[in-house]
DNA sequence: GTCTATAAAAAGATAGAC
DNA sequence: GTCTATCTTTTTATAGAC
């Protein structure tokens, strides 16, 4: 590791810290309602330092979105690699998604609320990634219907029901709270799998 | 009806128009991202006219919240008055809620995203009303468990699952769209009622 | 790397003419 | 009722010292 790389790694680590603390502030009071000055105060430095790490306020918002989508897609990849049956995979998708929400509740709050503040190419990028994740859920449902585990539901609509049920936990689910991701995911899977099981 | 009342009724009608058109703009680009100047442009008048109808930007936001909560509570009251069984009531709650979402998708978008922009007493008021609605759903679930229609689920958690599944439709459900509120509510009730039915 | 000072634009809201 | 002009504050971002 060269000297330049060491400097870069330290810079990146500090930048990640700023992204994380900013997510917390954004989640409490909103993206547009939070000024750069307040982010500096929370992080304990001035504007000069802030712009040394962050290119712009919107770039900061994009970094928060990245954290969420990276984690969510990684979880979905693990499900795909597991090779379970459609009911097993759907339950596992729930565990993975709630795990991300419980570990990054503030980032997820920002992700679900402040997407419209992203513009141009950045907005397109996250729209595409989100759709790709939703398509994974639809794929599992389609496989379950084809294989006879699930009855002949409207796959698109059923995916939205599943996504809503799970995403909505961002309002209360967090690591260290009274209910773990796994504790919530199990009854959710129970409801949903019984709900669409072949009669 | 006196002359003063006529003037007042006209004022109120025009004000409602402004509230509704503003909800559309807020839903597209966010509350804080939208300036008073833009709202004036959309409504086809200047700031003078705007402040003749609207006391402040936050008052406008509260009016949008009011529209949503008034409609949602009215629907819940109809369910309560219907006197059906818990499964019937839960399905009816779904129809009523999706009906509001499909008729006021922009208002609901604002309601679900921009609540943190409300301050003080106004925030307290809507927090309370929202909790009261959620308690209605929990009540139906509790009655269904007690009466033996539903198995012994965690009522609080199951209510959140139901709320998430239904609220999340704000992203796509709208009157005149490819799917009506009733078309979506029926499969949702199917999934959910099978999901929590006594084995 | 972090500071302070400042630029440059935009925000919410008000005043007074008509 | 609606206009334009303006007040006051705040915003994001940059410049240059240290």
XYZ file of C-alpha atoms (C1' of nucleotides) in Angstrom:
434
model
C 0.000 0.000 0.000
C 1.543 3.276 -1.101
C 1.484 6.516 0.883
C -1.099 7.940 -1.493
C -3.358 4.943 -0.938
C -3.069 5.231 2.829
C -4.101 8.855 2.646
C -6.975 7.886 0.379
C -8.168 5.143 2.713
C -8.220 7.526 5.653
C -10.040 10.115 3.588
C -12.604 7.528 2.577
C -13.152 6.347 6.134
C -13.737 9.888 7.361
C -16.040 10.521 4.444
C -18.081 7.433 5.307
C -18.452 8.729 8.854
C -19.826 12.010 7.539
C -22.259 10.167 5.273
C -23.533 8.125 8.213
C -23.960 10.971 10.682
C -25.642 13.054 7.983
C -28.127 10.266 7.312
C -29.207 10.470 10.933
C -29.830 14.197 10.732
C -31.650 13.892 7.390
C -33.839 11.119 8.819
C -34.859 13.301 11.750
C -35.689 16.500 9.917
C -35.500 15.953 6.179
C -32.907 16.592 3.485
C -33.907 20.061 2.339
C -34.641 21.192 5.879
C -31.055 20.447 6.895
C -28.379 22.990 6.027
C -24.700 22.349 5.417
C -24.003 24.468 8.500
C -25.934 22.037 10.672
C -24.133 19.032 9.224
C -20.844 20.738 10.025
C -21.953 21.382 13.588
C -22.982 17.752 14.087
C -19.690 16.545 12.688
C -17.739 19.027 14.746
C -16.014 21.012 12.033
C -16.495 23.904 9.617
C -17.547 24.212 6.021
C -13.998 24.041 4.774
C -13.600 20.519 6.131
C -17.016 19.470 4.885
C -16.288 20.342 1.275
C -12.909 18.675 1.545
C -14.757 15.348 1.875
C -18.084 15.960 0.155
C -18.413 17.408 -3.326
C -21.932 18.709 -2.889
C -25.030 18.191 -0.804
C -26.619 16.077 -3.526
C -23.508 13.896 -3.748
C -23.946 13.260 -0.019
C -27.546 12.221 -0.610
C -26.446 9.869 -3.382
C -23.867 8.288 -1.066
C -26.632 7.500 1.439
C -28.694 5.915 -1.326
C -25.666 3.890 -2.373
C -25.217 2.440 1.079
C -28.825 1.202 1.062
C -28.898 -0.237 -2.446
C -25.496 -1.906 -2.069
C -26.645 -3.710 1.052
C -30.049 -4.643 -0.344
C -28.631 -6.062 -3.565
C -25.956 -7.966 -1.645
C -28.695 -9.594 0.437
C -30.674 -10.499 -2.657
C -27.560 -12.064 -4.152
C -27.133 -14.286 -1.106
C -30.745 -15.451 -1.506
C -30.159 -16.278 -5.143
C -27.001 -18.207 -4.270
C -28.797 -20.229 -1.575
C -30.737 -22.211 -4.145
C -33.762 -22.821 -1.915
C -37.367 -23.404 -2.977
C -39.487 -20.323 -3.809
C -41.132 -20.264 -0.353
C -37.719 -20.585 1.293
C -36.265 -17.878 -0.916
C -39.134 -15.482 -0.247
C -38.722 -15.929 3.506
C -34.990 -15.404 3.154
C -35.534 -12.247 1.109
C -37.601 -10.953 4.016
C -34.869 -11.699 6.533
C -32.243 -10.011 4.389
C -34.337 -6.915 3.726
C -35.348 -6.437 7.342
C -31.730 -6.962 8.338
C -30.675 -4.017 6.176
C -33.516 -1.872 7.504
C -32.656 -2.687 11.115
C -28.964 -1.943 10.610
C -29.470 1.249 8.556
C -32.845 2.693 9.579
C -31.764 6.279 8.996
C -30.264 5.580 5.575
C -33.412 3.692 4.610
C -35.579 6.555 5.845
C -33.670 8.907 3.573
C -33.810 6.409 0.723
C -37.587 6.045 0.959
C -38.291 9.757 1.470
C -35.729 11.844 -0.324
C -35.224 10.122 -3.636
C -36.997 12.959 -5.506
C -34.209 15.306 -4.429
C -31.796 13.430 -6.694
C -31.563 14.788 -10.218
C -30.537 13.663 -13.685
C -28.265 10.683 -14.036
C -28.118 10.019 -10.301
C -31.907 9.682 -10.119
C -31.948 7.352 -13.137
C -29.308 5.148 -11.576
C -31.236 4.513 -8.366
C -34.546 4.127 -10.161
C -32.940 1.357 -12.204
C -31.354 -0.381 -9.216
C -34.572 -0.262 -7.224
C -36.536 -1.756 -10.107
C -33.937 -4.488 -10.446
C -34.458 -5.448 -6.807
C -38.240 -5.439 -7.176
C -37.837 -7.682 -10.203
C -36.008 -10.213 -8.029
C -39.029 -10.490 -5.755
C -41.351 -10.865 -8.739
C -39.073 -13.598 -10.064
C -39.396 -15.671 -6.887
C -43.170 -15.272 -6.932
C -43.340 -16.281 -10.573
C -41.228 -19.368 -9.891
C -43.478 -20.308 -6.973
C -46.606 -20.012 -9.081
C -45.044 -22.014 -11.922
C -43.854 -24.723 -9.543
C -47.180 -25.040 -7.745
C -46.083 -23.771 -4.324
C -48.121 -20.604 -4.708
C -51.569 -20.203 -6.160
C -52.063 -18.213 -9.363
C -51.692 -14.694 -7.940
C -51.088 -11.439 -9.798
C -47.299 -11.430 -9.504
C -46.796 -7.706 -9.924
C -49.445 -6.778 -7.351
C -48.337 -9.457 -4.912
C -44.753 -8.209 -5.113
C -45.977 -4.705 -4.180
C -47.862 -6.154 -1.213
C -44.727 -7.959 -0.054
C -42.516 -4.905 -0.579
C -44.916 -2.630 1.284
C -45.249 -4.998 4.201
C -41.476 -5.201 4.601
C -40.358 -1.691 3.650
C -42.830 -0.108 6.061
C -40.826 -1.488 9.001
C -38.394 1.396 8.455
C -40.646 3.375 10.796
C -39.855 1.297 13.867
C -37.384 -1.546 13.208
C -33.826 -0.921 14.367
C -30.901 -2.944 15.632
C -30.968 -3.035 19.411
C -34.707 -2.337 19.489
C -37.238 -4.532 21.221
C -37.637 -6.729 18.129
C -34.818 -8.037 15.938
C -34.987 -8.303 12.160
C -35.311 -12.053 12.460
C -38.106 -11.768 15.049
C -40.105 -9.633 12.648
C -39.248 -11.508 9.479
C -40.534 -14.862 10.737
C -44.161 -13.800 11.394
C -44.135 -11.766 8.175
C -43.106 -14.837 6.203
C -45.729 -16.830 8.051
C -48.486 -14.423 7.059
C -47.337 -14.024 3.499
C -46.606 -17.664 2.700
C -49.895 -18.828 4.182
C -51.527 -15.973 2.294
C -50.423 -17.099 -1.149
C -50.048 -20.862 -0.589
C -51.906 -23.145 -2.973
C -55.262 -24.002 -1.385
C -76.910 32.639 3.686
C -75.579 36.102 4.332
C -73.301 38.081 2.027
C -70.403 37.495 4.397
C -70.991 33.775 4.302
C -71.133 33.744 0.519
C -67.826 35.535 0.369
C -66.432 33.094 2.882
C -67.649 30.068 0.924
C -66.051 31.354 -2.255
C -62.836 32.081 -0.389
C -62.840 28.574 1.034
C -63.454 26.965 -2.348
C -60.577 28.861 -3.899
C -58.377 27.979 -0.953
C -59.181 24.280 -1.376
C -58.149 24.517 -5.018
C -54.797 25.946 -4.000
C -54.321 23.206 -1.415
C -55.014 20.545 -4.033
C -52.799 21.924 -6.791
C -50.019 22.469 -4.256
C -50.260 18.841 -3.141
C -49.524 17.791 -6.705
C -46.413 19.943 -6.883
C -45.188 18.815 -3.456
C -45.723 15.180 -4.442
C -43.599 15.623 -7.541
C -40.627 17.443 -6.066
C -40.994 17.632 -2.298
C -42.210 20.226 0.167
C -38.974 22.048 0.946
C -37.825 21.900 -2.652
C -40.908 23.817 -3.758
C -40.896 27.578 -3.322
C -43.865 29.864 -2.803
C -42.989 31.476 -6.127
C -43.477 28.160 -7.914
C -46.812 27.537 -6.231
C -47.937 30.990 -7.373
C -46.864 30.231 -10.924
C -48.757 26.935 -10.963
C -51.868 28.605 -9.590
C -51.542 31.479 -12.024
C -51.227 34.390 -9.624
C -48.688 36.302 -7.520
C -47.588 36.175 -3.930
C -50.146 38.731 -2.886
C -52.985 36.436 -3.868
C -51.300 33.421 -2.347
C -51.041 34.941 1.105
C -54.625 36.164 0.850
C -55.702 32.499 0.984
C -52.863 30.760 2.795
C -51.450 31.941 6.110
C -48.071 30.262 5.692
C -46.371 27.467 3.847
C -46.651 25.180 6.864
C -50.365 25.923 7.172
C -50.688 24.739 3.580
C -48.893 21.527 4.460
C -51.210 21.004 7.422
C -54.242 21.480 5.172
C -52.992 18.677 2.925
C -52.549 16.437 5.966
C -56.078 17.317 7.071
C -57.568 16.224 3.792
C -55.938 12.814 4.136
C -56.745 12.183 7.782
C -60.335 13.402 7.442
C -60.964 10.959 4.608
C -59.166 8.065 6.281
C -61.019 8.471 9.575
C -64.345 8.832 7.748
C -63.699 5.514 6.021
C -62.794 3.840 9.299
C -66.030 5.149 10.823
C -68.030 3.546 8.024
C -66.334 0.230 8.737
C -67.161 0.499 12.418
C -70.790 1.306 11.612
C -71.086 -1.682 9.271
C -71.029 -4.153 12.159
C -69.435 -6.991 10.171
C -67.262 -9.822 11.475
C -63.549 -9.106 12.052
C -62.515 -10.638 8.676
C -65.228 -8.641 6.929
C -64.203 -5.458 8.737
C -60.525 -5.922 7.934
C -61.318 -6.378 4.240
C -63.557 -3.313 4.335
C -60.816 -1.279 6.008
C -58.589 -2.201 3.094
C -61.163 -1.072 0.543
C -61.700 2.225 2.330
C -57.991 2.962 2.726
C -57.117 2.145 -0.871
C -60.074 4.234 -1.965
C -58.613 7.294 -0.227
C -55.158 6.593 -1.652
C -56.518 6.200 -5.178
C -58.544 9.415 -4.952
C -55.816 11.506 -3.263
C -52.483 9.972 -4.278
C -50.648 13.296 -4.171
C -52.027 14.275 -0.778
C -51.131 10.849 0.571
C -47.634 11.135 -0.872
C -47.175 14.378 1.001
C -48.726 12.898 4.131
C -46.358 9.924 4.125
C -43.233 11.918 3.236
C -43.451 15.401 4.654
C -44.884 14.966 8.114
C -41.536 15.874 9.746
C -41.858 19.365 8.261
C -44.783 20.046 10.579
C -43.815 21.560 13.916
C -45.180 21.916 17.427
C -48.878 21.540 17.995
C -49.609 20.737 14.356
C -47.213 17.784 14.420
C -48.715 16.512 17.678
C -52.204 16.686 16.240
C -51.452 14.490 13.235
C -49.315 12.091 15.231
C -52.318 11.544 17.488
C -54.800 11.117 14.658
C -52.554 8.691 12.816
C -52.110 6.605 15.952
C -55.859 6.587 16.475
C -56.351 5.126 13.004
C -53.686 2.493 13.558
C -55.414 1.572 16.818
C -58.610 0.877 14.857
C -56.788 -1.738 12.794
C -55.276 -3.296 15.898
C -58.752 -3.414 17.430
C -60.156 -5.454 14.553
C -57.220 -7.852 14.725
C -57.641 -8.244 18.478
C -61.351 -8.963 18.055
C -60.594 -11.555 15.383
C -58.083 -13.329 17.588
C -60.452 -13.276 20.569
C -63.335 -14.569 18.461
C -61.304 -17.358 16.891
C -61.351 -16.114 13.305
C -57.634 -15.340 13.412
C -54.855 -17.332 14.994
C -52.954 -15.918 17.938
C -50.778 -13.389 16.084
C -48.801 -10.482 17.513
C -51.463 -7.821 17.034
C -49.128 -4.838 16.979
C -46.762 -6.382 14.462
C -49.551 -7.737 12.299
C -51.169 -4.305 12.171
C -47.866 -2.856 10.901
C -47.727 -5.546 8.214
C -51.278 -4.703 7.135
C -50.622 -0.955 7.170
C -47.421 -1.300 5.170
C -49.000 -3.533 2.580
C -51.823 -1.045 2.021
C -50.058 2.306 2.483
C -47.315 1.343 0.041
C -49.840 1.470 -2.810
C -49.458 5.279 -2.748
C -46.600 4.743 -5.191
C -48.785 3.512 -8.016
C -52.498 3.382 -7.161
C -54.597 6.212 -8.570
C -58.160 6.741 -9.720
C -58.358 6.190 -13.451
C -55.245 3.998 -13.417
C -55.120 0.472 -14.743
C -56.257 -0.953 -11.408
C -59.053 0.383 -9.223
C -58.940 0.542 -5.432
C -61.400 -2.344 -5.261
C -59.372 -4.429 -7.728
C -56.327 -4.086 -5.511
C -58.110 -4.401 -2.166
C -59.649 -7.799 -2.964
C -56.388 -9.702 -3.559
C -54.794 -7.898 -0.624
C -57.606 -9.063 1.658
C -57.258 -12.537 0.190
C -53.577 -12.722 1.035
C -53.926 -11.197 4.445
C -56.984 -13.096 5.641
C -55.566 -16.435 4.469
C -52.319 -15.378 6.090
C -53.720 -14.970 9.584
C -56.671 -17.378 9.470
C -56.884 -20.006 12.191
C -55.202 -23.169 10.890
C -6.915 19.449 6.584
C -9.399 22.933 8.713
C -10.410 27.733 9.457
C -13.016 32.351 8.549
C -14.934 35.484 5.419
C -17.659 36.108 1.682
C -19.948 35.615 -2.559
C -24.281 34.882 -5.048
C -28.667 33.200 -5.205
C -33.073 32.022 -3.249
C -36.074 31.449 0.487
C -40.574 32.923 3.260
C -43.166 36.662 4.253
C -44.912 41.672 4.300
C -46.323 46.457 2.596
C -48.730 49.408 0.099
C -50.561 50.589 -4.505
C -54.525 49.739 -7.332
C -58.386 40.338 -4.579
C -54.297 40.760 -6.918
C -50.182 43.239 -8.171
C -45.083 44.607 -7.634
C -41.376 45.872 -4.789
C -38.869 44.916 -0.873
C -37.309 43.265 3.719
C -34.849 39.802 6.207
C -32.883 35.540 6.630
C -30.877 31.586 4.953
C -29.082 28.812 1.537
C -25.091 26.245 -1.089
C -20.667 26.849 -2.326
C -15.961 29.104 -2.926
C -11.502 31.641 -1.744
C -7.591 32.210 0.508
C -5.195 32.203 5.025
C -2.874 29.071 8.129
